[in-house]
Short mmCIF file of C-alpha atoms in Angstrom, two decimals:
data_model
loop_
_atom_site.label_atom_id
_atom_site.label_comp_id
_atom_site.label_asym_id
_atom_site.label_seq_id
_atom_site.Cartn_x
_atom_site.Cartn_y
_atom_site.Cartn_z
CA UNK A 1 104.72 114.38 101.67
CA UNK A 2 106.77 111.37 100.47
CA UNK A 3 108.13 110.62 103.93
CA UNK A 4 108.05 106.91 104.66
CA UNK A 5 107.04 105.94 101.11
CA UNK A 6 108.90 103.52 98.84
CA UNK A 7 108.55 104.08 95.07
CA UNK A 8 109.71 101.52 92.50
CA UNK A 9 112.34 102.92 90.12
CA UNK A 10 111.02 101.28 86.95
CA UNK A 11 107.43 100.38 87.87
CA UNK A 12 106.47 103.49 89.79
CA UNK A 13 104.53 101.32 92.24
CA UNK A 14 104.17 102.79 95.72
CA UNK A 15 104.30 101.18 99.17
CA UNK A 16 103.10 103.28 102.09
CA UNK A 17 103.17 102.69 105.85
CA UNK A 18 100.35 100.32 106.76
CA UNK A 19 100.34 98.47 103.41
CA UNK A 20 100.41 94.69 103.65
CA UNK A 21 103.15 93.04 101.60
CA UNK A 22 104.58 89.58 101.02
CA UNK A 23 108.38 89.56 100.83
CA UNK A 24 111.33 87.19 100.89
CA UNK A 25 114.07 87.74 103.48
CA UNK A 26 117.41 87.68 101.65
CA UNK A 27 119.86 88.80 104.37
CA UNK A 28 119.97 89.15 108.15
CA UNK A 29 122.51 91.13 110.17
CA UNK A 30 122.39 90.79 113.95
CA UNK A 31 124.36 93.20 116.11
CA UNK A 32 126.27 91.95 119.18
CA UNK A 33 126.25 95.37 120.87
CA UNK A 34 122.50 95.90 120.81
CA UNK A 35 119.41 93.78 120.57
CA UNK A 36 118.49 95.28 117.22
CA UNK A 37 119.44 94.02 113.81
CA UNK A 38 118.81 94.59 110.14
CA UNK A 39 117.29 92.46 107.44
CA UNK A 40 117.01 92.84 103.68
CA UNK A 41 113.88 91.98 101.72
CA UNK A 42 113.07 91.38 98.08
CA UNK A 43 109.71 91.51 96.34
CA UNK A 44 110.88 90.95 92.75
CA UNK A 45 109.70 87.37 92.37
CA UNK A 46 106.21 86.32 91.25
CA UNK A 47 103.52 86.54 93.93
CA UNK A 48 105.61 88.84 96.12
CA UNK A 49 104.89 92.50 96.79
CA UNK A 50 101.89 94.49 97.91
CA UNK A 51 98.83 92.26 98.27
CA UNK A 52 96.90 94.36 95.72
CA UNK A 53 99.63 93.67 93.13
CA UNK A 54 99.54 89.94 93.87
CA UNK A 55 95.76 89.84 93.44
CA UNK A 56 96.08 91.69 90.12
CA UNK A 57 98.78 89.25 88.97
CA UNK A 58 96.51 86.30 89.78
CA UNK A 59 93.60 87.95 87.94
CA UNK A 60 95.80 88.51 84.87
CA UNK A 61 96.87 84.87 84.91
CA UNK A 62 93.44 83.27 85.34
CA UNK A 63 91.21 85.89 83.65
CA UNK A 64 93.29 87.45 80.84
CA UNK A 65 90.17 88.43 78.90
CA UNK A 66 89.44 91.18 81.44
CA UNK A 67 92.80 92.79 80.73
CA UNK A 68 92.68 92.28 76.94
CA UNK A 69 89.64 94.58 76.77
CA UNK A 70 91.58 97.28 78.63
CA UNK A 71 94.56 96.88 76.27
CA UNK A 72 92.30 97.18 73.21
CA UNK A 73 90.73 100.38 74.58
CA UNK A 74 94.17 101.88 75.21
CA UNK A 75 95.34 100.95 71.69
CA UNK A 76 92.23 102.51 70.14
CA UNK A 77 92.76 105.70 72.14
CA UNK A 78 96.42 105.91 71.08
CA UNK A 79 95.52 105.39 67.39
CA UNK A 80 92.86 108.10 67.45
CA UNK A 81 95.23 110.54 69.16
CA UNK A 82 98.01 109.88 66.65
CA UNK A 83 95.64 110.42 63.68
CA UNK A 84 94.20 113.63 65.07
CA UNK A 85 97.45 115.07 66.42
#
């Protein structure tokens, strides 16, 4: 069921058909024999990638307090698991 899905090697982020993304074109190869060609994209730079990721990145930048609360909850959960385990 992973047909047509791109999964990031290190991040595990997923792009599916129909997702809207912002990307930078880094290479273009046009074929003389046919009217088709190939192009290479990158989404590694800030504010590139799936639009949901970009919105999250902006939220983290301008509203870090929202994400600090989540980090504190995760840390508390990890500490309680390590004490009990």
